[in-house]
mmCIF file of C-alpha atoms in Angstrom:
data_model
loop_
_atom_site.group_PDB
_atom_site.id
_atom_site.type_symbol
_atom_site.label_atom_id
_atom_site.label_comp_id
_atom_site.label_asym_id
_atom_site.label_seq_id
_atom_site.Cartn_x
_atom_site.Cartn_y
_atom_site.Cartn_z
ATOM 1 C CA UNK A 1 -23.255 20.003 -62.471
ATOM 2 C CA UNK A 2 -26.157 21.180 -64.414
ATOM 3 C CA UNK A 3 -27.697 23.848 -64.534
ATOM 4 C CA UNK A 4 -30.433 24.698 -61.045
ATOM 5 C CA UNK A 5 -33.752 25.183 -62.540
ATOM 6 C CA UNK A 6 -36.198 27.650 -61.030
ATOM 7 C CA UNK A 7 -38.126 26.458 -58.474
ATOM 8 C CA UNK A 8 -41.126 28.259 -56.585
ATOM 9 C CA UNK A 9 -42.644 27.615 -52.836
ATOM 10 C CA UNK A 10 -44.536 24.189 -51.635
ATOM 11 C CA UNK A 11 -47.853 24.660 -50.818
ATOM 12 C CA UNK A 12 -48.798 24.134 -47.301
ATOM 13 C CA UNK A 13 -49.755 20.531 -46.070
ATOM 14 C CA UNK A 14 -53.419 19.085 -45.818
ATOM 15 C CA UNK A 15 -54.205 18.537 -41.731
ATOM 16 C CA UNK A 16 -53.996 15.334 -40.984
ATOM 17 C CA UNK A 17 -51.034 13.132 -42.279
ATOM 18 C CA UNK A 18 -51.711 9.452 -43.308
ATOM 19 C CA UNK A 19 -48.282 8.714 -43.455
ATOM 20 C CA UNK A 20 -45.942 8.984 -45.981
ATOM 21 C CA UNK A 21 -43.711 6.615 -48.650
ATOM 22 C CA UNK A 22 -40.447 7.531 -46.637
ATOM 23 C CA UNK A 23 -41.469 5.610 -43.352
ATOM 24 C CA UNK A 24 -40.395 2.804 -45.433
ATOM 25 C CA UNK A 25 -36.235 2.693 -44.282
ATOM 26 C CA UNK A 26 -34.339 3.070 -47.701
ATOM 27 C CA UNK A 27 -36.983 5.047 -49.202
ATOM 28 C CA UNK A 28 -35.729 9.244 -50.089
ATOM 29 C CA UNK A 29 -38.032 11.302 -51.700
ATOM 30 C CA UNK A 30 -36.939 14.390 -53.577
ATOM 31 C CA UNK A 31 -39.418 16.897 -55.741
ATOM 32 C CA UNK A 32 -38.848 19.761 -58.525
ATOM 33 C CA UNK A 33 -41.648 22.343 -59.314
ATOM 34 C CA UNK A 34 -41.292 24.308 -62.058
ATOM 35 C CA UNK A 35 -42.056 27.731 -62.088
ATOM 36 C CA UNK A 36 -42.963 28.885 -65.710
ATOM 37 C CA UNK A 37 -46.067 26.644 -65.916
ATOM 38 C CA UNK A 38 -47.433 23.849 -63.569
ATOM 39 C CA UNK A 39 -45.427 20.849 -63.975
ATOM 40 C CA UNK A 40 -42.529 19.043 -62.311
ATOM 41 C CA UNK A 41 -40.632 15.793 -61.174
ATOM 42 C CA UNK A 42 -40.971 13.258 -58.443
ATOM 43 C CA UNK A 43 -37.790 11.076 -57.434
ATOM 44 C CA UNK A 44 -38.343 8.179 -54.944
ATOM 45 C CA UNK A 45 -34.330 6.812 -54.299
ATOM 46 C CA UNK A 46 -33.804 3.531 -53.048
ATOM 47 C CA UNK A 47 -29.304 4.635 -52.060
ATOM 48 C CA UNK A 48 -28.632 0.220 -51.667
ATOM 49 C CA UNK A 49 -30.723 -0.613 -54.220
ATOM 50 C CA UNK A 50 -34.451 -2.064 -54.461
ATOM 51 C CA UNK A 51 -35.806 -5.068 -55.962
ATOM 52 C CA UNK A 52 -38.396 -3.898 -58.313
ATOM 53 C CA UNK A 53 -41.620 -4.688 -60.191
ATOM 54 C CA UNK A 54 -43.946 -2.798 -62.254
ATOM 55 C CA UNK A 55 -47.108 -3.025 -63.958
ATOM 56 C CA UNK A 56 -48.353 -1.324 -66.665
ATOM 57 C CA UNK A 57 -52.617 -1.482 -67.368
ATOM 58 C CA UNK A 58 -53.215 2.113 -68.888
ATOM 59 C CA UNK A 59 -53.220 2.047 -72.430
ATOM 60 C CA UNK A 60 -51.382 4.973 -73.354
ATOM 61 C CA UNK A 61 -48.164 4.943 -70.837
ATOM 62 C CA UNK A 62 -44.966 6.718 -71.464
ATOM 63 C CA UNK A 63 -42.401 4.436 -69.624
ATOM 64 C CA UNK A 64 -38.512 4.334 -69.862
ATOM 65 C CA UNK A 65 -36.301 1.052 -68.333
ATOM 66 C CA UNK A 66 -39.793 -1.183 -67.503
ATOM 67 C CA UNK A 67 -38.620 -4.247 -69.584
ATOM 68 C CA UNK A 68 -35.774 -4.793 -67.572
ATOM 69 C CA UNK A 69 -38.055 -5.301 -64.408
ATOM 70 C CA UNK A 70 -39.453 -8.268 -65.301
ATOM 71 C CA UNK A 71 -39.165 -11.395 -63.358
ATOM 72 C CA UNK A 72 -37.030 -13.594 -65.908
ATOM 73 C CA UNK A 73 -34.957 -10.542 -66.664
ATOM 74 C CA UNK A 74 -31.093 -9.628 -65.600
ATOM 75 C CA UNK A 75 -31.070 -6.567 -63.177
ATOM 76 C CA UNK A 76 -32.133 -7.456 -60.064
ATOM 77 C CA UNK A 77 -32.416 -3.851 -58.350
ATOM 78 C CA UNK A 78 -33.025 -0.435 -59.349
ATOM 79 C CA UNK A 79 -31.972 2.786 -57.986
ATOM 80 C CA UNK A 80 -34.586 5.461 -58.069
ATOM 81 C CA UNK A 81 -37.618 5.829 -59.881
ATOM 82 C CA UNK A 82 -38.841 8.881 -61.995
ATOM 83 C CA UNK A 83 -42.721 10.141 -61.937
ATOM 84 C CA UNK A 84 -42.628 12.911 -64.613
ATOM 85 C CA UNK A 85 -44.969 15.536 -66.047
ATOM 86 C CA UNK A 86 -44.278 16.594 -69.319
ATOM 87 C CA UNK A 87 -45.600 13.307 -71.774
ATOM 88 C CA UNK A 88 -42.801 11.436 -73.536
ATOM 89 C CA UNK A 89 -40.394 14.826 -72.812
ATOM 90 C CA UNK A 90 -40.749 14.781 -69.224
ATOM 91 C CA UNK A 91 -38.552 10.877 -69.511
ATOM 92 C CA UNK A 92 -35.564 13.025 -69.701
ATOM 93 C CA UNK A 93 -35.576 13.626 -66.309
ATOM 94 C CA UNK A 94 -34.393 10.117 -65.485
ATOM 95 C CA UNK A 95 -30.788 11.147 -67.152
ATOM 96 C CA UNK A 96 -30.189 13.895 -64.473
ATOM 97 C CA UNK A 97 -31.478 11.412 -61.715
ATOM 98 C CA UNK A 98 -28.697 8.554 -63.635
ATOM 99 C CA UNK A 99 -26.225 11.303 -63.236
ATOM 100 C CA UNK A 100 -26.428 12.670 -59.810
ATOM 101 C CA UNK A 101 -26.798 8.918 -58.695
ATOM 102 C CA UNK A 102 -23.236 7.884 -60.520
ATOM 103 C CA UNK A 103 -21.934 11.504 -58.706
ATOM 104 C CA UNK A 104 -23.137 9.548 -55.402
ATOM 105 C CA UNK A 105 -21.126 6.345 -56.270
ATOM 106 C CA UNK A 106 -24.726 4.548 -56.781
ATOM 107 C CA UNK A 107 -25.415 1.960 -59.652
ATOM 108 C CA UNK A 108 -24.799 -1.147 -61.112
ATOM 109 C CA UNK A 109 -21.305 -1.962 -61.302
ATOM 110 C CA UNK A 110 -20.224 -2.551 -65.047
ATOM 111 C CA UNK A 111 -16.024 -2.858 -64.732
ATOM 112 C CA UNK A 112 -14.898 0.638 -64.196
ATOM 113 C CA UNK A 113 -17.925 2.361 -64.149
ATOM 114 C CA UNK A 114 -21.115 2.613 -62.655
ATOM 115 C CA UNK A 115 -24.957 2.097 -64.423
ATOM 116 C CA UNK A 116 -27.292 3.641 -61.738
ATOM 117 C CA UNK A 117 -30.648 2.196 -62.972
ATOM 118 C CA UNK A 118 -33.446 4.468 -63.038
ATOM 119 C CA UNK A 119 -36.940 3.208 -64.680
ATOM 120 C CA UNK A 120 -39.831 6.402 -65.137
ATOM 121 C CA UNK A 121 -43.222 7.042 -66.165
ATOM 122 C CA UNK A 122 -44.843 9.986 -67.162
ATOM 123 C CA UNK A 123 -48.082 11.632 -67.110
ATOM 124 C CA UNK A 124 -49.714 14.252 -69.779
ATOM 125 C CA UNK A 125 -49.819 18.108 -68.612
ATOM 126 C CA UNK A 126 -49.151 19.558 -71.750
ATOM 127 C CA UNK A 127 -52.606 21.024 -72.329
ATOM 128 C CA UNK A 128 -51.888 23.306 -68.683
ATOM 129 C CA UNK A 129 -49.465 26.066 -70.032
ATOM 130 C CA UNK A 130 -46.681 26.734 -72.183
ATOM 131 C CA UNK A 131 -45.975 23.141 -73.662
ATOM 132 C CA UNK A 132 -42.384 24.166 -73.709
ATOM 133 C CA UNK A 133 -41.915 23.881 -70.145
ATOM 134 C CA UNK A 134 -41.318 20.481 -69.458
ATOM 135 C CA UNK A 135 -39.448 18.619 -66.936
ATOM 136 C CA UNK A 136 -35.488 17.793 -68.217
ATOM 137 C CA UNK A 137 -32.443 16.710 -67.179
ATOM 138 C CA UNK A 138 -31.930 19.322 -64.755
ATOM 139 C CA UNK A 139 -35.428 19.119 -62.621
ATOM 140 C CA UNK A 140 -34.388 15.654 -62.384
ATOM 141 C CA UNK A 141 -30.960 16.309 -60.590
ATOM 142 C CA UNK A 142 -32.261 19.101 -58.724
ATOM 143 C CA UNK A 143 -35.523 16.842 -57.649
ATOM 144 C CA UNK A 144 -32.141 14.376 -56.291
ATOM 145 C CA UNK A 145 -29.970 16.950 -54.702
ATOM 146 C CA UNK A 146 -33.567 18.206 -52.800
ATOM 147 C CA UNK A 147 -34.040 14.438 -51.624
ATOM 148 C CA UNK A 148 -34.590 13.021 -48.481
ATOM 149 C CA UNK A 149 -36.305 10.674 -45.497
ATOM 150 C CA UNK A 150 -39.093 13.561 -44.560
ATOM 151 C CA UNK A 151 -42.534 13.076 -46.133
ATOM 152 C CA UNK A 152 -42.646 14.688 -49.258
ATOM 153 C CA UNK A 153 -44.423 17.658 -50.272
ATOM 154 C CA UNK A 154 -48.815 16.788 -51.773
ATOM 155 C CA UNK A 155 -50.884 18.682 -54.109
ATOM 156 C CA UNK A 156 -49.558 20.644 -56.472
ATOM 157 C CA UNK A 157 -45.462 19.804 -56.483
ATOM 158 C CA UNK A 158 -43.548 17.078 -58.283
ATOM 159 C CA UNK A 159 -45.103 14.815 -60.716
ATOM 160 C CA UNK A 160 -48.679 16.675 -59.373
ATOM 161 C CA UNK A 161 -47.853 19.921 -60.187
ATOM 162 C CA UNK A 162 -49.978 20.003 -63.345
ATOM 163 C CA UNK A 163 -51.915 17.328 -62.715
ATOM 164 C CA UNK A 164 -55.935 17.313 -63.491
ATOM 165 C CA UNK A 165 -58.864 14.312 -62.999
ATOM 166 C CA UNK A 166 -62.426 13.907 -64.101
ATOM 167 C CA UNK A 167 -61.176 15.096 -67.787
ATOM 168 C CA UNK A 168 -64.196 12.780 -69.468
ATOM 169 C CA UNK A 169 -66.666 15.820 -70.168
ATOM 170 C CA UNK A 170 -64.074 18.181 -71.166
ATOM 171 C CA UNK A 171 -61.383 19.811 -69.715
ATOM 172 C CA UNK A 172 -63.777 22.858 -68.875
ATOM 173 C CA UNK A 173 -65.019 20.850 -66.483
ATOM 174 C CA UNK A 174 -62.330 19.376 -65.163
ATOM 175 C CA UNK A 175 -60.820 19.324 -61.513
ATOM 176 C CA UNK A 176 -57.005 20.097 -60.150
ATOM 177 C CA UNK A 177 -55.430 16.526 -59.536
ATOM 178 C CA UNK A 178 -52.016 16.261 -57.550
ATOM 179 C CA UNK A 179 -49.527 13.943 -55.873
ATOM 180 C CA UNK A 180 -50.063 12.469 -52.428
ATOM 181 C CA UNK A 181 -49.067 9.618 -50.044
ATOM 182 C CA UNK A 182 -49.240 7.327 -47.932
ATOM 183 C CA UNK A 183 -48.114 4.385 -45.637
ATOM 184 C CA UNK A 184 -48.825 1.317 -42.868
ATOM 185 C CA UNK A 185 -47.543 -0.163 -40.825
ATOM 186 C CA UNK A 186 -48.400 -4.250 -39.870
ATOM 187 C CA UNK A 187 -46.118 -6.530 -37.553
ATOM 188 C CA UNK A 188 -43.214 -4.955 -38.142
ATOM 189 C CA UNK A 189 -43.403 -4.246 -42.116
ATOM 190 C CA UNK A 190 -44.243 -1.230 -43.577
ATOM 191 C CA UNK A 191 -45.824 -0.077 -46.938
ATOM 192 C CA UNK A 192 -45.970 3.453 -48.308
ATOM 193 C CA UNK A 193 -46.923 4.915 -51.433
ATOM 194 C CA UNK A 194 -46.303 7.958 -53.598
ATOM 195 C CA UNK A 195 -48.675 8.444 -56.749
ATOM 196 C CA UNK A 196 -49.287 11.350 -59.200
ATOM 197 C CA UNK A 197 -53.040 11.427 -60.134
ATOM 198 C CA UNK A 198 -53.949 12.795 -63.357
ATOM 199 C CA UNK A 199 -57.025 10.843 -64.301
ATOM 200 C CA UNK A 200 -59.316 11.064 -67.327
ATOM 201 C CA UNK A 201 -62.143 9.606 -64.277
ATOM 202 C CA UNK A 202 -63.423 10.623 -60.929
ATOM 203 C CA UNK A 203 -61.241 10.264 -57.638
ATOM 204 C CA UNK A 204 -63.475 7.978 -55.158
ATOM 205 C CA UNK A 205 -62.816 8.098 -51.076
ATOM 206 C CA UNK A 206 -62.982 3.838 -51.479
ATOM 207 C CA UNK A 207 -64.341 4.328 -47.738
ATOM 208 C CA UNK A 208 -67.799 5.989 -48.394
ATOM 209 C CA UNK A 209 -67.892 5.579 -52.130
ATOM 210 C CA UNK A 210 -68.298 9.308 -52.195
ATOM 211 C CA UNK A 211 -66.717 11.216 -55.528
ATOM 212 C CA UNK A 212 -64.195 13.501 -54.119
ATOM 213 C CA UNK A 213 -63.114 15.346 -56.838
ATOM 214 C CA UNK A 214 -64.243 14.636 -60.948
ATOM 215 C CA UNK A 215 -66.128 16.481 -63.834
ATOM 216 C CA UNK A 216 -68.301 18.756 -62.701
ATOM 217 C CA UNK A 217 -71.982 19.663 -63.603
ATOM 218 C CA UNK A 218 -72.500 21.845 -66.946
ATOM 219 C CA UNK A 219 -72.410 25.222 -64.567
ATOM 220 C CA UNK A 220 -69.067 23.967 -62.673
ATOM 221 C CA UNK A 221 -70.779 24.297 -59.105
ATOM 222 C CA UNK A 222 -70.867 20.376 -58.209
ATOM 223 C CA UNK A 223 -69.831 16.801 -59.208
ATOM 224 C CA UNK A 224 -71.230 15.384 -62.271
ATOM 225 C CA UNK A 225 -70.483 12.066 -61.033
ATOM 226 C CA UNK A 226 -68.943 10.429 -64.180
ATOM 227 C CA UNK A 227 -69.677 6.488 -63.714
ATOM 228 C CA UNK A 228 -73.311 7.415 -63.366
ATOM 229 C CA UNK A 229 -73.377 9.876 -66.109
ATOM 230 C CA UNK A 230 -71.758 7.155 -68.544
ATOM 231 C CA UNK A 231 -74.434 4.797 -67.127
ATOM 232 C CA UNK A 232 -77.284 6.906 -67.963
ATOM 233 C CA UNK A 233 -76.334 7.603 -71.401
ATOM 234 C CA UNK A 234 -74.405 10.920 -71.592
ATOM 235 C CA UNK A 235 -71.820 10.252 -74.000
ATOM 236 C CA UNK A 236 -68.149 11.498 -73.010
ATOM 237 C CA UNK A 237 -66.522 14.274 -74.939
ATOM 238 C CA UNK A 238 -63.593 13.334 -77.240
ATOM 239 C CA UNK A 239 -60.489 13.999 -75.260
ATOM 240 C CA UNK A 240 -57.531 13.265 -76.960
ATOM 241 C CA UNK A 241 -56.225 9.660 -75.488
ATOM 242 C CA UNK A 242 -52.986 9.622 -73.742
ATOM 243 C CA UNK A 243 -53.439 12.917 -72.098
ATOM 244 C CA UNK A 244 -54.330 11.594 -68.675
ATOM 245 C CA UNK A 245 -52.997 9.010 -66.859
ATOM 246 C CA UNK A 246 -52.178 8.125 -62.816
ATOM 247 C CA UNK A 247 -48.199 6.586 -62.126
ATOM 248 C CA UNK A 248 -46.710 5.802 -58.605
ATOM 249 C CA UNK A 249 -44.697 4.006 -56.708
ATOM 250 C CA UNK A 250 -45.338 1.072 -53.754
ATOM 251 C CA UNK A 251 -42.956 0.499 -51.519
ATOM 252 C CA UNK A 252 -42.053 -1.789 -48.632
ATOM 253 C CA UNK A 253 -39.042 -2.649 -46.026
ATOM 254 C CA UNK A 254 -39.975 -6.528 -46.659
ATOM 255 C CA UNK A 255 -37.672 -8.680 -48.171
ATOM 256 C CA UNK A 256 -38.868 -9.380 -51.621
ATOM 257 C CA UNK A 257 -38.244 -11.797 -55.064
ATOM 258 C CA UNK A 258 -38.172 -10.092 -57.884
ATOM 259 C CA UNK A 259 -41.245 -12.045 -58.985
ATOM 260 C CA UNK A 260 -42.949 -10.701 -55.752
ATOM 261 C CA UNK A 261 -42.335 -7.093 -56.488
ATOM 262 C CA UNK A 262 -43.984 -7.764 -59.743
ATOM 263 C CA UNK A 263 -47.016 -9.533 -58.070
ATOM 264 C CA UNK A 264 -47.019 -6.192 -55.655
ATOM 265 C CA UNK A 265 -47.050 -3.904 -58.720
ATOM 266 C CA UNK A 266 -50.065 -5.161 -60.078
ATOM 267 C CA UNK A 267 -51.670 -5.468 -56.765
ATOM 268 C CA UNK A 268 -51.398 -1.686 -56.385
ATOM 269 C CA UNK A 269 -53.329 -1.523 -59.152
ATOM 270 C CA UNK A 270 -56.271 -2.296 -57.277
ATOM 271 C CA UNK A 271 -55.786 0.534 -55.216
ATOM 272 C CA UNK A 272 -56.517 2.716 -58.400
ATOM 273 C CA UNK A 273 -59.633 0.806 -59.188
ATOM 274 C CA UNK A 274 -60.811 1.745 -55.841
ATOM 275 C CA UNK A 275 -60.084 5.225 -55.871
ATOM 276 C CA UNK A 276 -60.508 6.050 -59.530
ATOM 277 C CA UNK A 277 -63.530 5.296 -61.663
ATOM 278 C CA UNK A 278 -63.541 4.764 -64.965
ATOM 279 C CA UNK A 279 -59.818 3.635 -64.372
ATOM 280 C CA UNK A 280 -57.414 2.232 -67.031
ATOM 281 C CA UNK A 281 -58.780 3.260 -69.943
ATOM 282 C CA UNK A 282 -57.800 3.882 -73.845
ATOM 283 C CA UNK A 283 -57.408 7.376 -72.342
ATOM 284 C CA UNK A 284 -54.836 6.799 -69.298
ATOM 285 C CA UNK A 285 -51.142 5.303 -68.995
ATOM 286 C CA UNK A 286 -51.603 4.446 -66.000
ATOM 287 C CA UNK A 287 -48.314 2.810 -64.857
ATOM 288 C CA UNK A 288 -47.507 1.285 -61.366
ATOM 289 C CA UNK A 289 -43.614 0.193 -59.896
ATOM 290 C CA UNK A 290 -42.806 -2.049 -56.653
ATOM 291 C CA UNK A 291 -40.129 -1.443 -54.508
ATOM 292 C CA UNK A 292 -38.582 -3.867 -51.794
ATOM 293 C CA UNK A 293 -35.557 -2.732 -50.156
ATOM 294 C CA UNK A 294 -35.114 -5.493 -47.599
ATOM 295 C CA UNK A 295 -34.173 -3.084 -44.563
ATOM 296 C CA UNK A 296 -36.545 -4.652 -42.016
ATOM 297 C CA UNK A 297 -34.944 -7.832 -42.826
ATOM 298 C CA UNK A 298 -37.982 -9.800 -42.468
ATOM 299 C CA UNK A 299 -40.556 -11.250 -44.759
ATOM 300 C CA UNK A 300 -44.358 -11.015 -44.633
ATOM 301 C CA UNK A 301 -46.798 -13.067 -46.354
ATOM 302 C CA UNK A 302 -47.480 -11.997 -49.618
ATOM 303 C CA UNK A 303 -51.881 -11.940 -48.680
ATOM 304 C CA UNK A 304 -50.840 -9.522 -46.127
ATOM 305 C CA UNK A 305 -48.393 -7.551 -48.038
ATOM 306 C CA UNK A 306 -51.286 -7.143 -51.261
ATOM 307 C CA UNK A 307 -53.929 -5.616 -48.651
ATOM 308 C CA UNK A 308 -51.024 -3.207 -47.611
ATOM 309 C CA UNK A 309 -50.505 -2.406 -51.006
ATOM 310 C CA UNK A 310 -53.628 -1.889 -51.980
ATOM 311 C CA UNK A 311 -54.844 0.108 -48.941
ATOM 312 C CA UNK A 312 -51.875 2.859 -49.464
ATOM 313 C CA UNK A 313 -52.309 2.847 -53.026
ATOM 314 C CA UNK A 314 -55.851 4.182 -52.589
ATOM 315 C CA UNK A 315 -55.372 6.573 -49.582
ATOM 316 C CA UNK A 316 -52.353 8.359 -51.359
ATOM 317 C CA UNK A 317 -54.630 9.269 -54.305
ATOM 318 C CA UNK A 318 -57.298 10.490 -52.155
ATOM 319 C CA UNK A 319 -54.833 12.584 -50.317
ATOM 320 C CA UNK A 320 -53.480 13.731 -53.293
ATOM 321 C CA UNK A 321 -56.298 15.543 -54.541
ATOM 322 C CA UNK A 322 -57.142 16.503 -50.677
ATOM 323 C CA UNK A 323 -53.547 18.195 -51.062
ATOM 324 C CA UNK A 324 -55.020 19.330 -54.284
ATOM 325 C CA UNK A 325 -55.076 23.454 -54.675
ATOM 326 C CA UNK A 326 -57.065 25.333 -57.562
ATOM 327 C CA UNK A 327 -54.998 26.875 -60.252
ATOM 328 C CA UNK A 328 -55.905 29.374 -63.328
ATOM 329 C CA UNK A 329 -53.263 28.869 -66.434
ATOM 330 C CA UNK A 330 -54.356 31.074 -69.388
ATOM 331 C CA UNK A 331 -57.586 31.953 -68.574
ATOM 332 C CA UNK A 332 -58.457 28.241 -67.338
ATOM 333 C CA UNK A 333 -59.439 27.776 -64.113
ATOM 334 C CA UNK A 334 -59.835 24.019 -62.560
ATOM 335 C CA UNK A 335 -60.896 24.395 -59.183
ATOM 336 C CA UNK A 336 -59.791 21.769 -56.043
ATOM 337 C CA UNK A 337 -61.709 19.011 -54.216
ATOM 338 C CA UNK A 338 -62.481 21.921 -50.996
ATOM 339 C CA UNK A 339 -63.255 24.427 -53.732
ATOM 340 C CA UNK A 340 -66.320 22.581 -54.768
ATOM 341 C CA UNK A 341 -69.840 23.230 -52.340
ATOM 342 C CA UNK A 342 -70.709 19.856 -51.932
ATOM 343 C CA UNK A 343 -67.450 18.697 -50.897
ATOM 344 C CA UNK A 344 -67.752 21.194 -47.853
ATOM 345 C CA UNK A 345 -67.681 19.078 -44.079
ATOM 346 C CA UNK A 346 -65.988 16.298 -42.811
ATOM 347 C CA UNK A 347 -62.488 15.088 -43.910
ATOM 348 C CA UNK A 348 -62.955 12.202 -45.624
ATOM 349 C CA UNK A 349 -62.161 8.902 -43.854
ATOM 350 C CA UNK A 350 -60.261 7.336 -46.649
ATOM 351 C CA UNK A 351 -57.848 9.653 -46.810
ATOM 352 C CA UNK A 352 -56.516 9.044 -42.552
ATOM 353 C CA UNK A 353 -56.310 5.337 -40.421
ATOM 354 C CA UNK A 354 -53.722 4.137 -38.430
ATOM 355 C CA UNK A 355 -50.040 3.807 -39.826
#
């Protein structure tokens, strides 16, 4: 067994709970933190298997095992999935996840062995800390041996830990990002999500079109508001592309194709479009996987299924930066959504609803 990484405290929970990605049965969730600087791991574990889809629209993603999800393509289910800080190092994660899963007796069988098949993404938090700290085989393991059916940890753990948004003005200006989630529940189907949100854009609350958390204003008091400060004319900084970018996972209890999870994957794209804005740029990888595990042994119409999709997609990025805390790394300090003035009253609607 490798060796256990450090780990430090969660953070308390936001309030008010919108549900989370492990209502859906089949669905474990298991998170390492590391201590040394802000980054970490996120595992979601699908123990029989889940047919899966992704969908990749970012332009600078960091993926491992996506080709293989395809519709006209062999392997019909994965295992687990991997959201990883730590850029292209943080995708070694994904070999302590394929380990403790072949420990488990989980995988594809290949003759004598096992092939537990474990796609990942990763986001950029190398500018936050010590770029030697990075997620590895270990925090991926550990994330594994720590998972299960309670709703995971928001804000600052996991994939979030290091996590910033509204990066287009500078990272001086910049706000603390995080990890959140989400689920429904519709005739007898349900649809959760888990995504990390590290955004070079603004995070929107899709129900009042208000920017919850972004670049901020010159003097770091309020919200620039970065889709109307692009449409007046203020051109962006130069941040360097790639070091952004929002990845998550969907998930439902429907019976799915392999061509539907793919469909559902893109789908939960739109979710980011409503909650992020400018979303998908040269700047972001932003990288989104479909699970189906089947448990509820029923199917839903695929109409139905895409609003789900959508709808969770959305709240669990608002509620990630709602779960959002400030942090200061080496004399940088990127405040949180509540830390910000105007952002003081009412919890935003977007980020609740029925389950």
């Amino acid at each position: 067994m490798p060796q256990r990484p450090t780990e430090i405290p969660l953070p308390s929970q936001p309030p008010a709970s919108a549900g989370a990605i492990t209502d859906v049965a089949g669905i474990e969730v298991g998170q390492f933190t590391h201590t040394g600087r802000p980054t970490g791991c996120s595992v979601v574990i699908a123990r029989d298997g889940a047919v899966a889809g992704v969908d990749v629209r970012g332009a600078a993603p960091g993926t491992r095992e996506t080709e293989l999800l395809h519709p006209s393509n062999l392997v019909q289910k994965v295992h687990a999935v991997a959201l990883c800080g730590g850029s292209a190092w943080g995708l070694d994660a994904a070999s302590g996840v394929m380990r403790w899963l072949e420990e488990q007796g989980i995988g594809l069988v290949v003759g004598r062995g096992l092939v537990p098949i474990v796609p990942a993404a990763v986001l950029f938090d190398l500018h936050v800390g010590d770029t030697h700290i990075r997620p590895d085989a270990a925090a991926g393991y550990q994330a594994c041996v720590d998972a299960s059916r309670a709703a995971p940890a928001e804000g600052n753990v996991g994939a979030g830990a290091g996590a910033l948004v509204g990066k287009l003005y500078g990272l001086g200006r910049a706000m603390k990002g995080g990890i959140g989630t989400a689920s429904l529940r519709v005739d007898g189907v349900t649809v959760g999500a888990l995504v990390a949100c590290n955004a070079v854009g603004d995070v929107i609350d899709p129900d009042t079109a208000q920017v919850v958390a972004g670049a901020r204003t010159p003097d770091g008091t309020g919200l620039l508001d970065t889709r109307r400060a692009v449409l007046a004319g203020l051109p962006p900084s130069s941040p360097l592309a790639g070091t952004n970018t929002t990845i998550g996972v969907v998930a439902t209890d429907a019976v799915l194709t392999k061509a539907q999870a793919h469909r559902l994957a893109q789908v939960a794209h739109d979710g980011l479009a409503r909650s992020i804005n400018p979303v998908h740029t040269m700047l972001d990888g932003d990288t989104m996987f479909a699970l189906g595990t089947g448990a509820s042994g029923r199917t839903s119409d695929m109409t139905t299924l895409s609003v789900l999709v959508a709808e969770v997609t959305a709240r669990a990025v608002v509620r990630a930066i709602l779960a959002a805390r400030a942090i200061t790394v080496d004399g940088m300090h990127w405040p949180a959504a509540h830390d910000i003035g105007a952002l003081r009253g009412p919890r935003p609607t977007g980020a609740g609803g029925p389950r």
